[in-house]
Tab-separated table of C-alpha atoms and ligand atoms in Angstrom:
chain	number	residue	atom	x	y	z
A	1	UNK	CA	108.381	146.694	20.544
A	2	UNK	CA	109.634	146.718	17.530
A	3	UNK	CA	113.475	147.022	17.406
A	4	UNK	CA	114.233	147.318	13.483
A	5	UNK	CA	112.382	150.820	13.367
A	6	UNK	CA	115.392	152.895	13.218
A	7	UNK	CA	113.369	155.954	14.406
A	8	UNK	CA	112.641	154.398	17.860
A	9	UNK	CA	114.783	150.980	18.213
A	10	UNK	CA	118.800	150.605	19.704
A	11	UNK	CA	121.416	153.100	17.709
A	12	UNK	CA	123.320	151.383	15.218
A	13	UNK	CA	126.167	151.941	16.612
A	14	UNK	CA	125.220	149.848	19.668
A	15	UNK	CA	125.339	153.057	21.954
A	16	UNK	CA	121.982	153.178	24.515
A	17	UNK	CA	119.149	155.143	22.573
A	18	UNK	CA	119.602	158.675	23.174
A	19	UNK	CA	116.433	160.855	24.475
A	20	UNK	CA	116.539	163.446	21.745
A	21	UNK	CA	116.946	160.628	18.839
A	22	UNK	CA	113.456	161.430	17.734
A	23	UNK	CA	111.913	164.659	18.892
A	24	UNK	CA	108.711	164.128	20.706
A	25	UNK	CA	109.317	160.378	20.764
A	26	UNK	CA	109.180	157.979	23.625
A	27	UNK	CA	111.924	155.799	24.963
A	28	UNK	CA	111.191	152.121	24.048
A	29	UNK	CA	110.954	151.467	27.480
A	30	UNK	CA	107.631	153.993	27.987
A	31	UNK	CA	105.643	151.134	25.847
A	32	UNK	CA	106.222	147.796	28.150
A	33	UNK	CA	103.085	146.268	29.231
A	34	UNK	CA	102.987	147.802	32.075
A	35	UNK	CA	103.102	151.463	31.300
A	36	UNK	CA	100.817	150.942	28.280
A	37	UNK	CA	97.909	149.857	31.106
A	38	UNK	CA	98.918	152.665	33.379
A	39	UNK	CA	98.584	154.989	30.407
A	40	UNK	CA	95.463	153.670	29.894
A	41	UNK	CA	94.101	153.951	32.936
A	42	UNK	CA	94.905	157.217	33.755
A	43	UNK	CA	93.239	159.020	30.309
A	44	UNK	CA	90.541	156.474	31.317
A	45	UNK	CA	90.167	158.828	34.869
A	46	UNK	CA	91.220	161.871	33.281
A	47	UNK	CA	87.723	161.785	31.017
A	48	UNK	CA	85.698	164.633	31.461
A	49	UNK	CA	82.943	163.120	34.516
A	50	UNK	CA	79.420	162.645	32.430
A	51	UNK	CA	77.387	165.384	33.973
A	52	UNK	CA	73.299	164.652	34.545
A	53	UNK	CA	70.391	166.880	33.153
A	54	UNK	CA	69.907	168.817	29.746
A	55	UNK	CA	73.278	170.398	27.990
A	56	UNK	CA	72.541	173.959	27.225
A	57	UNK	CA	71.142	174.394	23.722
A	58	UNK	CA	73.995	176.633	21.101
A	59	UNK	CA	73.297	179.991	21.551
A	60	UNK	CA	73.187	180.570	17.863
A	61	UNK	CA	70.066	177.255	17.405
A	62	UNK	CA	68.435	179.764	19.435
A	63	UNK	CA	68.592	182.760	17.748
A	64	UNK	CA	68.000	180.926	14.130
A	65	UNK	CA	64.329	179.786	16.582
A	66	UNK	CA	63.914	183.039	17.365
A	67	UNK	CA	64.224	184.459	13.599
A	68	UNK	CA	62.307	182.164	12.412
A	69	UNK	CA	59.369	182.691	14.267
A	70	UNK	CA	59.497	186.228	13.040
A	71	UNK	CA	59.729	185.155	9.269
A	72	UNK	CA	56.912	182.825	9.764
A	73	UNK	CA	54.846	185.684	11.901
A	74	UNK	CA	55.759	188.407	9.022
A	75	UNK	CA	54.455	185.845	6.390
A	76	UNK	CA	51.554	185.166	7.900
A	77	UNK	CA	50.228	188.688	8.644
A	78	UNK	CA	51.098	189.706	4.644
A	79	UNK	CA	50.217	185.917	3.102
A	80	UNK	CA	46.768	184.807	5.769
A	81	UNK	CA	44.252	186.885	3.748
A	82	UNK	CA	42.010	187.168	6.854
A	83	UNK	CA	42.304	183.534	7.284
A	84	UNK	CA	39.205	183.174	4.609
A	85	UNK	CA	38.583	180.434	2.555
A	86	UNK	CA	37.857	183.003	-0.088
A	87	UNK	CA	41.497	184.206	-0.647
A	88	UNK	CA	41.961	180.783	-2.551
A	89	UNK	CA	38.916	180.391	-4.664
A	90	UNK	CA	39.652	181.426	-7.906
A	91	UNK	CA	36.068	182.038	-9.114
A	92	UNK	CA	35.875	184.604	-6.639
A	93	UNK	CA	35.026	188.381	-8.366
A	94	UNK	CA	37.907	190.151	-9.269
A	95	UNK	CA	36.788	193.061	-7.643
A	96	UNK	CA	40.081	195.240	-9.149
A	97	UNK	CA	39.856	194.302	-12.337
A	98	UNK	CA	35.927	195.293	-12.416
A	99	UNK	CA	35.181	198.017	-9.945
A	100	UNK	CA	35.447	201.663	-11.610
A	101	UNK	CA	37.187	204.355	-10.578
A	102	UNK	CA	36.673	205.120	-6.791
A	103	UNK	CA	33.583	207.241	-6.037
A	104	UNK	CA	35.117	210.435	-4.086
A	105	UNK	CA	34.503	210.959	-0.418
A	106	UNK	CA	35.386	213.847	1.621
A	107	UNK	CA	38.004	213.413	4.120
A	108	UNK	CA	37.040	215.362	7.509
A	109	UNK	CA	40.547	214.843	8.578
A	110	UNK	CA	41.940	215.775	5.328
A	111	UNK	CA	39.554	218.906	4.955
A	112	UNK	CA	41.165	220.361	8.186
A	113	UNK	CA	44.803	219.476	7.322
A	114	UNK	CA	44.275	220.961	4.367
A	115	UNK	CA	42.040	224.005	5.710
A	116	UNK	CA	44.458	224.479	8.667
A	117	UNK	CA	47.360	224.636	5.643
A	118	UNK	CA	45.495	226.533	3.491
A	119	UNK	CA	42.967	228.664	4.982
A	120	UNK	CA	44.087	229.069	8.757
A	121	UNK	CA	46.536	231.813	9.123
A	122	UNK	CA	43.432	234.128	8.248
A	123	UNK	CA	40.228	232.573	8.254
A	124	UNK	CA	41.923	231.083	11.772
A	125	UNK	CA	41.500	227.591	12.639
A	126	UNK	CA	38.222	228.334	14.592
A	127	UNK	CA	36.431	229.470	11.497
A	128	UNK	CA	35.733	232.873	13.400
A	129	UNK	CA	38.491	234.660	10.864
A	130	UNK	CA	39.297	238.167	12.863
A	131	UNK	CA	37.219	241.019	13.113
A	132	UNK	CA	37.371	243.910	10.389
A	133	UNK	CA	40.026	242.039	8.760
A	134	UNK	CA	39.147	238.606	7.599
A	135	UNK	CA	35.571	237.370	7.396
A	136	UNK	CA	33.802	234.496	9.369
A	137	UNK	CA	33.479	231.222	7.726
A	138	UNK	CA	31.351	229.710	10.824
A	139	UNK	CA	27.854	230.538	10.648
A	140	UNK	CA	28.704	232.957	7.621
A	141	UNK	CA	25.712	233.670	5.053
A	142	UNK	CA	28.069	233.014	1.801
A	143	UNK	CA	28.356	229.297	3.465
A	144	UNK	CA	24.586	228.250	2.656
A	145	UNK	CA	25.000	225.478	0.095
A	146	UNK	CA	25.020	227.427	-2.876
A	147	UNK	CA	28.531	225.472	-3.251
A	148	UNK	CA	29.365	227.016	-6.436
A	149	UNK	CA	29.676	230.263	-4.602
A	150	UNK	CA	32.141	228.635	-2.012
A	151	UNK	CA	33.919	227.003	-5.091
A	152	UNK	CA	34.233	230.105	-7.280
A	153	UNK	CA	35.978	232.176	-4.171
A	154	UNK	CA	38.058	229.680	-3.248
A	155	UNK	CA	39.232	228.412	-7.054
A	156	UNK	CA	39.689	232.358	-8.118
A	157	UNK	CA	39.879	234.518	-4.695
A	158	UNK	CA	37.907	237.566	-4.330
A	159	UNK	CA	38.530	241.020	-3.059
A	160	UNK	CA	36.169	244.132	-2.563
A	161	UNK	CA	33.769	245.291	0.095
A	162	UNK	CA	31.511	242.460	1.253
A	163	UNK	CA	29.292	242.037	4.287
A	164	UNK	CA	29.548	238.501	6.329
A	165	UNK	CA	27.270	238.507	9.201
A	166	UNK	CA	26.405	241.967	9.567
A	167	UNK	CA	30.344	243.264	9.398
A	168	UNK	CA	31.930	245.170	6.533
A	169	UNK	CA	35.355	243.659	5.194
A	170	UNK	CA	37.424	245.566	2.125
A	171	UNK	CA	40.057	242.342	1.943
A	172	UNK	CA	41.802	240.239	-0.752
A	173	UNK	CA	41.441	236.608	-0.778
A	174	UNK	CA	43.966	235.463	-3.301
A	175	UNK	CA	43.504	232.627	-5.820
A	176	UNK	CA	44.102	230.107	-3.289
A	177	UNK	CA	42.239	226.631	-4.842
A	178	UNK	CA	44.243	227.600	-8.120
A	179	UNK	CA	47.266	225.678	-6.934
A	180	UNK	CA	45.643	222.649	-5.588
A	181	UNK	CA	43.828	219.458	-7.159
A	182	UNK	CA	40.547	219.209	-7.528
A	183	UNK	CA	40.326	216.345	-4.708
A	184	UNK	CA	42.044	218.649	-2.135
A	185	UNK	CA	39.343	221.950	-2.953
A	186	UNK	CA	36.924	219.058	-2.203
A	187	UNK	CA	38.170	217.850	1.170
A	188	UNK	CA	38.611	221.686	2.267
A	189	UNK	CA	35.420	222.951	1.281
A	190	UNK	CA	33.708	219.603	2.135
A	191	UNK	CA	35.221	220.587	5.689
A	192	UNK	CA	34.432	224.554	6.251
A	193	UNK	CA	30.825	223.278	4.984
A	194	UNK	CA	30.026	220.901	8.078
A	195	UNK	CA	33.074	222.286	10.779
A	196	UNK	CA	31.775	224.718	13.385
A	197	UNK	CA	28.292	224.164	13.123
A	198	UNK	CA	28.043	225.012	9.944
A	199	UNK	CA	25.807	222.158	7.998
A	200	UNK	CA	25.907	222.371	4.814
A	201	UNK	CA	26.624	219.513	2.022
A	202	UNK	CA	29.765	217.772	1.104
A	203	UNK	CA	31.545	218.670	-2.154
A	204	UNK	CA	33.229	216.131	-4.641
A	205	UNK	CA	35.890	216.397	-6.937
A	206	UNK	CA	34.179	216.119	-9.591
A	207	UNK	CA	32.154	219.312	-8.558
A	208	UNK	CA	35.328	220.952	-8.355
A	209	UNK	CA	36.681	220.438	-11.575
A	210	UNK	CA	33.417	221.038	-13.365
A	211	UNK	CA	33.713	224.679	-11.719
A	212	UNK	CA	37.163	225.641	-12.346
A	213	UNK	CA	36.172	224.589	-15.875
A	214	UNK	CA	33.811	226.976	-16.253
A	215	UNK	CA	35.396	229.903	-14.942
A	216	UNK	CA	37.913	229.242	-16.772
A	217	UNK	CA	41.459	231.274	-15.938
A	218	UNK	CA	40.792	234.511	-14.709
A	219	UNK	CA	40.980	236.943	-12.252
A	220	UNK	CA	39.999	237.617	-9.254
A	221	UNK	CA	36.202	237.923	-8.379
A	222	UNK	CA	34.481	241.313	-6.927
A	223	UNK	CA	31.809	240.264	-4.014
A	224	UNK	CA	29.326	242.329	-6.779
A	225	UNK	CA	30.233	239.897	-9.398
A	226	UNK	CA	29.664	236.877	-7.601
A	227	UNK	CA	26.125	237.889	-5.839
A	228	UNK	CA	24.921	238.718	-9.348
A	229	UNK	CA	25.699	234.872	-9.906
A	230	UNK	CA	24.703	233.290	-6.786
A	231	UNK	CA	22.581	236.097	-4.517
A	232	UNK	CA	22.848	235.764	-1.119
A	233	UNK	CA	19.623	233.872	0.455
B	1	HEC	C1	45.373	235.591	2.749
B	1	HEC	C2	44.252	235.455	3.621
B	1	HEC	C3	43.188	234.474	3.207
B	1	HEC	C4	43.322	233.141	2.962
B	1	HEC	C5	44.604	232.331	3.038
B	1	HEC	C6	42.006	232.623	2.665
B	1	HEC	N1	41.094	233.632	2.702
B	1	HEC	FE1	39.102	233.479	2.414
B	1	HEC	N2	38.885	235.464	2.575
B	1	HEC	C7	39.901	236.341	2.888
B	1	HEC	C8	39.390	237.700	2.870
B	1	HEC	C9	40.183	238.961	3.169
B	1	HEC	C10	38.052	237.593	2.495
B	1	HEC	C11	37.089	238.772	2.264
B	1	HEC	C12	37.401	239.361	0.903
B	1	HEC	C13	36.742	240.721	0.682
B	1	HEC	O1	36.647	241.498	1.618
B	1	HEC	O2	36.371	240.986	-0.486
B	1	HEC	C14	37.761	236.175	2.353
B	1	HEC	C15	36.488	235.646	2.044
B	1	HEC	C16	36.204	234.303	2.037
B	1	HEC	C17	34.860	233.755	1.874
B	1	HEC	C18	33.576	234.523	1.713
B	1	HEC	C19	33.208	235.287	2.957
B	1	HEC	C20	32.929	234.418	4.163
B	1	HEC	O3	33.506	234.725	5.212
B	1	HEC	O4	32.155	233.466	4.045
B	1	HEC	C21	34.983	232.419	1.902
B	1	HEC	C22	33.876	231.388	1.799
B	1	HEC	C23	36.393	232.116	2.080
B	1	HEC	N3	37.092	233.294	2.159
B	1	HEC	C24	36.902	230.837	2.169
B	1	HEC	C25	38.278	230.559	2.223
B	1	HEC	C26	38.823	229.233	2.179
B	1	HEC	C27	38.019	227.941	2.144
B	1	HEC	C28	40.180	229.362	2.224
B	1	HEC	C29	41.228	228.273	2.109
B	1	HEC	C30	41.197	227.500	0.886
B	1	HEC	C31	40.478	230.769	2.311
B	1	HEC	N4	39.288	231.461	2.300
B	1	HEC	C32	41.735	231.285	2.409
B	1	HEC	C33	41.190	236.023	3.190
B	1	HEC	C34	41.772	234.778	3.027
C-alpha cells in the first residue's frame, strides 16, 4: 500500500496509525492480499442469486399499454369512416356543400314529447281529453285532414261552444302554437294526426309557417269563425 499518502500511511510522528485518523477509512492493514480476496469473495456470495423465469413488467409500462389502446380505440371509432375506401377519395360528392336545406320530417317521438308538454294536462295524454271539459282529439271530427283547421286552433287557440263527437264543450284553448317554432307545431300536430287511431296526414314546417302567416297576429278564434273557414265534413 502506499505509505506516502498521509491520509492513510504511518503518522509522522512515528506513532502507530490511529483508527479515527481518517473517518470512514480503513487501517492499512484491511488491504493486504489476503483480505482484498476475502473481500472479494464475500460481495462475490453476497450478489443477489439470479432468479429463473420472466421479471414482472413496471407497473406503470402497463398502464401507458393500457392507455394507449384506448387512444388508438377512440381514434379509430371518430377517424375509420366506416372503414370505406370512399372516406379518402377526394372526387367523391361533397354531399354538404351541395345538398339543400333538409326536407322536414315529422318526429313521432318528438310529436308526443312535445304533445305530452304541450297539450297533455288537458287534452290528456290518451287523446280522450275529459268529458264536458276538454274535447277529444282521438277520433274527433275537427281532426279530418283539413290541417289548416288543426293549424289555425293550435297557432291562435279558440274558445266558444263547439261540438266534438256528439258532446257540447264552452272551453278556452289558449294561443298555445304562438310560442313555439314552426318545426315543433309540425311534430305535434304531425303526432295528434296519426296517434290513437286517428289517420290523418303529416304536417311540415313549412305548412306551419305559411299559416301563422296568414292569420297573421290575432286573437283568439270562435268555433263559428273557424267552421265558416273550414266546415266540418
Ligand atoms: C289549457 C287547456 C288546453 C291546452 C293546453 C290545449 N287545448 Fe286544445 N282545446 C282546449 C279546449 C277547452 C278546447 C275546446 C274549446 C271550446 O270549447 O271552444 C280545445 C279544442 C281543441 C281542438 C278542437 C276540438 C277537438 O277536440 O278536436 C283541437 C284540435 C285542439 N284543441 C288541439 C290542441 C293541441 C294540439 C294542443 C297542444 C298544442 C292543445 N289543444 C292544447 C283546451 C286545451
Amino acid at each position: 500500500m502506499n505509505d506516502r499518502n498521509p491520509e492513510r500511511g504511518p503518522r509522522r510522528d512515528g506513532r502507530p496509525p490511529r483508527r479515527d485518523d481518517a473517518p470512514g477509512s480503513l487501517p492499512p492493514e484491511a488491504f493486504s492480499d489476503h483480505k482484498l480476496t476475502e473481500l472479494h469473495s464475500r460481495l462475490a456470495r453476497d450478489k443477489e442469486e439470479p432468479s429463473e423465469g420472466f421479471s414482472s413488467t413496471p407497473v406503470f409500462l402497463v398502464f401507458l399499454l393500457c392507455a394507449l389502446g384506448f387512444w388508438a380505440g377512440v381514434y379509430l371509432t371518430r377517424n375509420a369512416g366506416g372503414f370505406s375506401a370512399k372516406t379518402f377519395d377526394l372526387n367523391a360528392p361533397k354531399v354538404a356543400a351541395t345538398a339543400g336545406p333538409k326536407a322536414f320530417v315529422a318526429d313521432p317521438k318528438k310529436g308526443m314529447e312535445l304533445f305530452n308538454a304541450q297539450c297533455a294536462s288537458c287534452h290528456q295524454p290518451t287523446g280522450l281529453g275529459l268529458a264536458g271539459v276538454f274535447p277529444p282529439l282521438a277520433g274527433s271530427d275537427w281532426i279530418d285532414g283539413d290541417n289548416e283547421r288543426t293549424l289555425k286552433i293550435v297557432l291562435a287557440g279558440i274558445a266558444g261552444e263547439m261540438k266534438v263527437k256528439g258532446n257540447t264543450y264552452n272551453g278556452n284553448m289558449p294561443a298555445i302554437g304562438a310560442a313555439l317554432k314552426d318545426a315543433q307545431v309540425a311534430h305535434i300536430v304531425s303526432y295528434v294526426n296519426q296517434a290513437w287511431g286517428n289517420a290523418q296526414p303529416a304536417v311540415t314546417d313549412a305548412q306551419v309557417a305559411e299559416v301563422r302567416k296568414k292569420i297573421g297576429a290575432r286573437g283568439q278564434y270562435s268555433p263559428k269563425e273557424i267552421l265558416a273557414e273550414h266546415p266540418l265534413k
